[in-house]
PDB file of C-alpha atoms in Angstrom:
ATOM      1  CA  MET T   1     -13.066  -7.643 -20.464  1.00  0.00           C
ATOM      2  CA  ALA T   2     -10.794  -5.125 -18.757  1.00  0.00           C
ATOM      3  CA  ALA T   3      -8.304  -6.303 -16.161  1.00  0.00           C
ATOM      4  CA  PRO T   4      -9.370  -5.620 -12.559  1.00  0.00           C
ATOM      5  CA  LEU T   5      -7.865  -2.365 -11.302  1.00  0.00           C
ATOM      6  CA  VAL T   6      -5.722  -2.230  -8.166  1.00  0.00           C
ATOM      7  CA  PHE T   7      -4.720   1.105  -6.674  1.00  0.00           C
ATOM      8  CA  ILE T   8      -1.193   1.137  -5.270  1.00  0.00           C
ATOM      9  CA  LEU T   9      -1.004   4.076  -2.897  1.00  0.00           C
ATOM     10  CA  ASN T  10       2.264   5.121  -1.298  1.00  0.00           C
ATOM     11  CA  GLY T  11       2.532   7.669   1.471  1.00  0.00           C
ATOM     12  CA  PRO T  12       5.110  10.056   2.863  1.00  0.00           C
ATOM     13  CA  ASN T  13       8.788   9.774   2.044  1.00  0.00           C
ATOM     14  CA  LEU T  14       8.378   6.907  -0.399  1.00  0.00           C
ATOM     15  CA  ASN T  15       9.293   9.401  -3.124  1.00  0.00           C
ATOM     16  CA  MET T  16      12.751   9.282  -1.495  1.00  0.00           C
ATOM     17  CA  LEU T  17      13.283   5.575  -2.197  1.00  0.00           C
ATOM     18  CA  GLY T  18      16.805   5.023  -3.468  1.00  0.00           C
ATOM     19  CA  VAL T  19      18.092   7.909  -1.337  1.00  0.00           C
ATOM     20  CA  ARG T  20      16.422   7.396   2.037  1.00  0.00           C
ATOM     21  CA  GLU T  21      18.196   4.912   4.309  1.00  0.00           C
ATOM     22  CA  PRO T  22      19.363   2.579   1.543  1.00  0.00           C
ATOM     23  CA  HIS T  23      20.499   0.044   4.155  1.00  0.00           C
ATOM     24  CA  LEU T  24      16.796  -0.402   5.021  1.00  0.00           C
ATOM     25  CA  TYR T  25      14.937   0.451   1.818  1.00  0.00           C
ATOM     26  CA  GLY T  26      17.497  -0.416  -0.877  1.00  0.00           C
ATOM     27  CA  THR T  27      18.715   1.663  -3.779  1.00  0.00           C
ATOM     28  CA  ASP T  28      15.776   1.236  -6.132  1.00  0.00           C
ATOM     29  CA  THR T  29      13.581   4.283  -6.673  1.00  0.00           C
ATOM     30  CA  LEU T  30       9.834   4.863  -6.554  1.00  0.00           C
ATOM     31  CA  ALA T  31       9.831   4.720 -10.375  1.00  0.00           C
ATOM     32  CA  ASP T  32      11.491   1.301 -10.097  1.00  0.00           C
ATOM     33  CA  LEU T  33       8.799   0.206  -7.625  1.00  0.00           C
ATOM     34  CA  ASP T  34       6.020   1.417  -9.927  1.00  0.00           C
ATOM     35  CA  ALA T  35       7.560  -0.491 -12.875  1.00  0.00           C
ATOM     36  CA  PHE T  36       7.966  -3.600 -10.697  1.00  0.00           C
ATOM     37  CA  CYS T  37       4.303  -3.418  -9.654  1.00  0.00           C
ATOM     38  CA  ALA T  38       3.115  -2.915 -13.232  1.00  0.00           C
ATOM     39  CA  ALA T  39       5.100  -5.951 -14.424  1.00  0.00           C
ATOM     40  CA  GLU T  40       3.877  -8.146 -11.555  1.00  0.00           C
ATOM     41  CA  ALA T  41       0.288  -7.010 -12.077  1.00  0.00           C
ATOM     42  CA  GLU T  42       0.427  -7.826 -15.779  1.00  0.00           C
ATOM     43  CA  LYS T  43       1.531 -11.392 -14.949  1.00  0.00           C
ATOM     44  CA  LEU T  44      -1.555 -11.702 -12.739  1.00  0.00           C
ATOM     45  CA  GLY T  45      -3.990 -10.176 -15.217  1.00  0.00           C
ATOM     46  CA  LEU T  46      -4.392  -7.000 -13.166  1.00  0.00           C
ATOM     47  CA  ALA T  47      -4.117  -3.310 -13.998  1.00  0.00           C
ATOM     48  CA  VAL T  48      -2.484  -0.943 -11.524  1.00  0.00           C
ATOM     49  CA  ASP T  49      -2.738   2.754 -10.811  1.00  0.00           C
ATOM     50  CA  CYS T  50       0.362   3.727  -8.794  1.00  0.00           C
ATOM     51  CA  ARG T  51       0.323   6.988  -6.845  1.00  0.00           C
ATOM     52  CA  GLN T  52       2.433   8.602  -4.125  1.00  0.00           C
ATOM     53  CA  SER T  53       1.861  11.621  -1.916  1.00  0.00           C
ATOM     54  CA  ASN T  54       3.409  13.097   1.182  1.00  0.00           C
ATOM     55  CA  HIS T  55      -0.006  14.577   2.026  1.00  0.00           C
ATOM     56  CA  GLU T  56      -2.537  12.741   4.171  1.00  0.00           C
ATOM     57  CA  GLY T  57      -5.545  14.297   2.437  1.00  0.00           C
ATOM     58  CA  ASP T  58      -4.399  13.037  -0.968  1.00  0.00           C
ATOM     59  CA  LEU T  59      -4.360   9.492   0.387  1.00  0.00           C
ATOM     60  CA  VAL T  60      -7.850   9.963   1.846  1.00  0.00           C
ATOM     61  CA  ASP T  61      -9.120  11.309  -1.494  1.00  0.00           C
ATOM     62  CA  TRP T  62      -7.613   8.395  -3.424  1.00  0.00           C
ATOM     63  CA  ILE T  63      -9.051   5.812  -1.027  1.00  0.00           C
ATOM     64  CA  GLN T  64     -12.474   7.395  -1.491  1.00  0.00           C
ATOM     65  CA  GLU T  65     -11.949   7.460  -5.265  1.00  0.00           C
ATOM     66  CA  SER T  66     -11.402   3.686  -5.214  1.00  0.00           C
ATOM     67  CA  HIS T  67     -14.981   3.033  -4.080  1.00  0.00           C
ATOM     68  CA  GLY T  68     -16.785   1.337  -6.949  1.00  0.00           C
ATOM     69  CA  ARG T  69     -13.763   1.783  -9.211  1.00  0.00           C
ATOM     70  CA  ALA T  70     -10.909  -0.395  -7.935  1.00  0.00           C
ATOM     71  CA  ALA T  71     -11.020  -4.075  -7.040  1.00  0.00           C
ATOM     72  CA  ALA T  72      -8.445  -3.592  -4.255  1.00  0.00           C
ATOM     73  CA  ILE T  73      -5.924  -1.170  -2.768  1.00  0.00           C
ATOM     74  CA  LEU T  74      -2.353  -1.877  -1.736  1.00  0.00           C
ATOM     75  CA  LEU T  75      -1.705   0.901   0.771  1.00  0.00           C
ATOM     76  CA  ASN T  76       1.718   1.770   2.106  1.00  0.00           C
ATOM     77  CA  ALA T  77       0.681   4.722   4.222  1.00  0.00           C
ATOM     78  CA  ALA T  78       4.165   4.755   5.793  1.00  0.00           C
ATOM     79  CA  ALA T  79       4.145   6.757   9.035  1.00  0.00           C
ATOM     80  CA  TYR T  80       0.479   7.636   8.509  1.00  0.00           C
ATOM     81  CA  ALA T  81      -0.363   3.962   9.121  1.00  0.00           C
ATOM     82  CA  ARG T  82       0.438   4.607  12.784  1.00  0.00           C
ATOM     83  CA  THR T  83      -1.041   8.066  13.174  1.00  0.00           C
ATOM     84  CA  SER T  84      -3.874   8.806  10.769  1.00  0.00           C
ATOM     85  CA  MET T  85      -7.408   8.386  12.018  1.00  0.00           C
ATOM     86  CA  ALA T  86      -8.491  10.092   8.778  1.00  0.00           C
ATOM     87  CA  ILE T  87      -6.947   7.367   6.617  1.00  0.00           C
ATOM     88  CA  GLN T  88      -8.361   4.675   8.893  1.00  0.00           C
ATOM     89  CA  SER T  89     -11.823   6.243   8.584  1.00  0.00           C
ATOM     90  CA  ALA T  90     -11.503   6.472   4.793  1.00  0.00           C
ATOM     91  CA  VAL T  91     -10.694   2.757   4.624  1.00  0.00           C
ATOM     92  CA  ARG T  92     -13.751   2.003   6.783  1.00  0.00           C
ATOM     93  CA  ALA T  93     -15.926   4.164   4.503  1.00  0.00           C
ATOM     94  CA  VAL T  94     -15.251   2.348   1.229  1.00  0.00           C
ATOM     95  CA  SER T  95     -16.115  -1.138   0.062  1.00  0.00           C
ATOM     96  CA  THR T  96     -12.704  -1.576  -1.561  1.00  0.00           C
ATOM     97  CA  PRO T  97     -10.571  -4.169   0.261  1.00  0.00           C
ATOM     98  CA  VAL T  98      -7.317  -2.656   1.515  1.00  0.00           C
ATOM     99  CA  LEU T  99      -4.075  -4.529   2.077  1.00  0.00           C
ATOM    100  CA  GLU T 100      -1.565  -2.723   4.292  1.00  0.00           C
ATOM    101  CA  ILE T 101       1.904  -2.938   2.734  1.00  0.00           C
ATOM    102  CA  HIS T 102       5.308  -2.051   4.158  1.00  0.00           C
ATOM    103  CA  ILE T 103       8.770  -2.499   2.647  1.00  0.00           C
ATOM    104  CA  THR T 104      10.378  -3.033   6.049  1.00  0.00           C
ATOM    105  CA  ASN T 105       9.129  -5.017   9.027  1.00  0.00           C
ATOM    106  CA  ILE T 106       7.252  -2.398  11.018  1.00  0.00           C
ATOM    107  CA  TYR T 107       7.194  -4.667  14.069  1.00  0.00           C
ATOM    108  CA  THR T 108      10.971  -4.427  14.485  1.00  0.00           C
ATOM    109  CA  LYS T 109      11.039  -0.616  14.577  1.00  0.00           C
ATOM    110  CA  GLU T 110      11.545   1.443  17.715  1.00  0.00           C
ATOM    111  CA  SER T 111       9.256   0.578  20.614  1.00  0.00           C
ATOM    112  CA  TYR T 112       8.054   4.183  20.979  1.00  0.00           C
ATOM    113  CA  ARG T 113       6.202   3.953  17.666  1.00  0.00           C
ATOM    114  CA  PRO T 114       2.460   3.369  18.094  1.00  0.00           C
ATOM    115  CA  ARG T 115       0.701   0.337  16.644  1.00  0.00           C
ATOM    116  CA  SER T 116      -0.623   0.612  13.101  1.00  0.00           C
ATOM    117  CA  LEU T 117      -4.122   2.071  13.044  1.00  0.00           C
ATOM    118  CA  LEU T 118      -4.600   0.566   9.598  1.00  0.00           C
ATOM    119  CA  SER T 119      -4.179  -2.933  11.021  1.00  0.00           C
ATOM    120  CA  PHE T 120      -7.649  -2.575  12.546  1.00  0.00           C
ATOM    121  CA  VAL T 121      -9.317  -2.044   9.154  1.00  0.00           C
ATOM    122  CA  ALA T 122      -7.045  -3.658   6.558  1.00  0.00           C
ATOM    123  CA  VAL T 123      -7.869  -7.077   5.136  1.00  0.00           C
ATOM    124  CA  GLY T 124      -4.267  -8.074   5.843  1.00  0.00           C
ATOM    125  CA  ILE T 125      -0.756  -6.775   6.413  1.00  0.00           C
ATOM    126  CA  ILE T 126       2.344  -7.610   4.397  1.00  0.00           C
ATOM    127  CA  SER T 127       5.492  -6.242   5.960  1.00  0.00           C
ATOM    128  CA  GLY T 128       9.221  -6.730   5.690  1.00  0.00           C
ATOM    129  CA  PHE T 129       9.796  -8.272   2.253  1.00  0.00           C
ATOM    130  CA  GLY T 130      11.097  -5.215   0.424  1.00  0.00           C
ATOM    131  CA  PHE T 131       9.493  -4.686  -2.974  1.00  0.00           C
ATOM    132  CA  ASP T 132       8.285  -8.294  -2.764  1.00  0.00           C
ATOM    133  CA  SER T 133       5.742  -7.047  -0.199  1.00  0.00           C
ATOM    134  CA  TYR T 134       3.962  -5.486  -3.182  1.00  0.00           C
ATOM    135  CA  ARG T 135       4.227  -8.665  -5.278  1.00  0.00           C
ATOM    136  CA  ILE T 136       2.733 -10.686  -2.422  1.00  0.00           C
ATOM    137  CA  GLY T 137       0.047  -8.016  -2.035  1.00  0.00           C
ATOM    138  CA  LEU T 138      -0.850  -8.213  -5.712  1.00  0.00           C
ATOM    139  CA  GLN T 139      -1.062 -12.006  -5.460  1.00  0.00           C
ATOM    140  CA  ALA T 140      -3.363 -11.646  -2.443  1.00  0.00           C
ATOM    141  CA  ALA T 141      -5.496  -9.097  -4.301  1.00  0.00           C
ATOM    142  CA  ARG T 142      -5.789 -11.474  -7.268  1.00  0.00           C
ATOM    143  CA  GLY T 143      -6.895 -14.240  -4.907  1.00  0.00           C
ATOM    144  CA  MET T 144      -9.534 -12.006  -3.303  1.00  0.00           C
ATOM    145  CA  ILE T 145     -10.848 -10.934  -6.710  1.00  0.00           C
ATOM    146  CA  ASP T 146     -11.042 -14.543  -7.899  1.00  0.00           C
ATOM    147  CA  ALA T 147     -12.866 -15.566  -4.707  1.00  0.00           C
ATOM    148  CA  GLU T 148     -15.603 -12.925  -5.155  1.00  0.00           C
ATOM    149  CA  PRO T 149     -18.926 -14.291  -6.363  1.00  0.00           C
ATOM    150  CA  GLN T 150     -19.478 -13.454 -10.032  1.00  0.00           C
ATOM    151  CA  GLY T 151     -22.643 -11.789 -11.300  1.00  0.00           C
TER     152      GLY T 151
END
């Protein structure tokens, strides 16, 4: 039997990991994050499909693609988490459970930033643990998959 598939979707500017504000995001790259997620998923008996785009529509398309295909989504929509009604609507439209993931603690950012729109539709939010946010997300996804009724 094939391992359950988890989409790991990363939004704008995450392609700049390792360069962008290393004091906040560290020096590891997006390729490092993808390798980290693949290794963690393998330990949990999961398969991952890691993708990144700076374009909102790509994220919407990938969320829609998950419907009936992926067991869960780890979604780091970055700034789009706070601004995108389209991404929020896409999450509402699919049966795939979505976990909102952030490398940094989004609740300690500037007060002018709006609240996450994804928080209204995500199963849960994991924020502030660096790359470990993804590991925790994969563990949560595994738990949700195992809790689903079989057959």
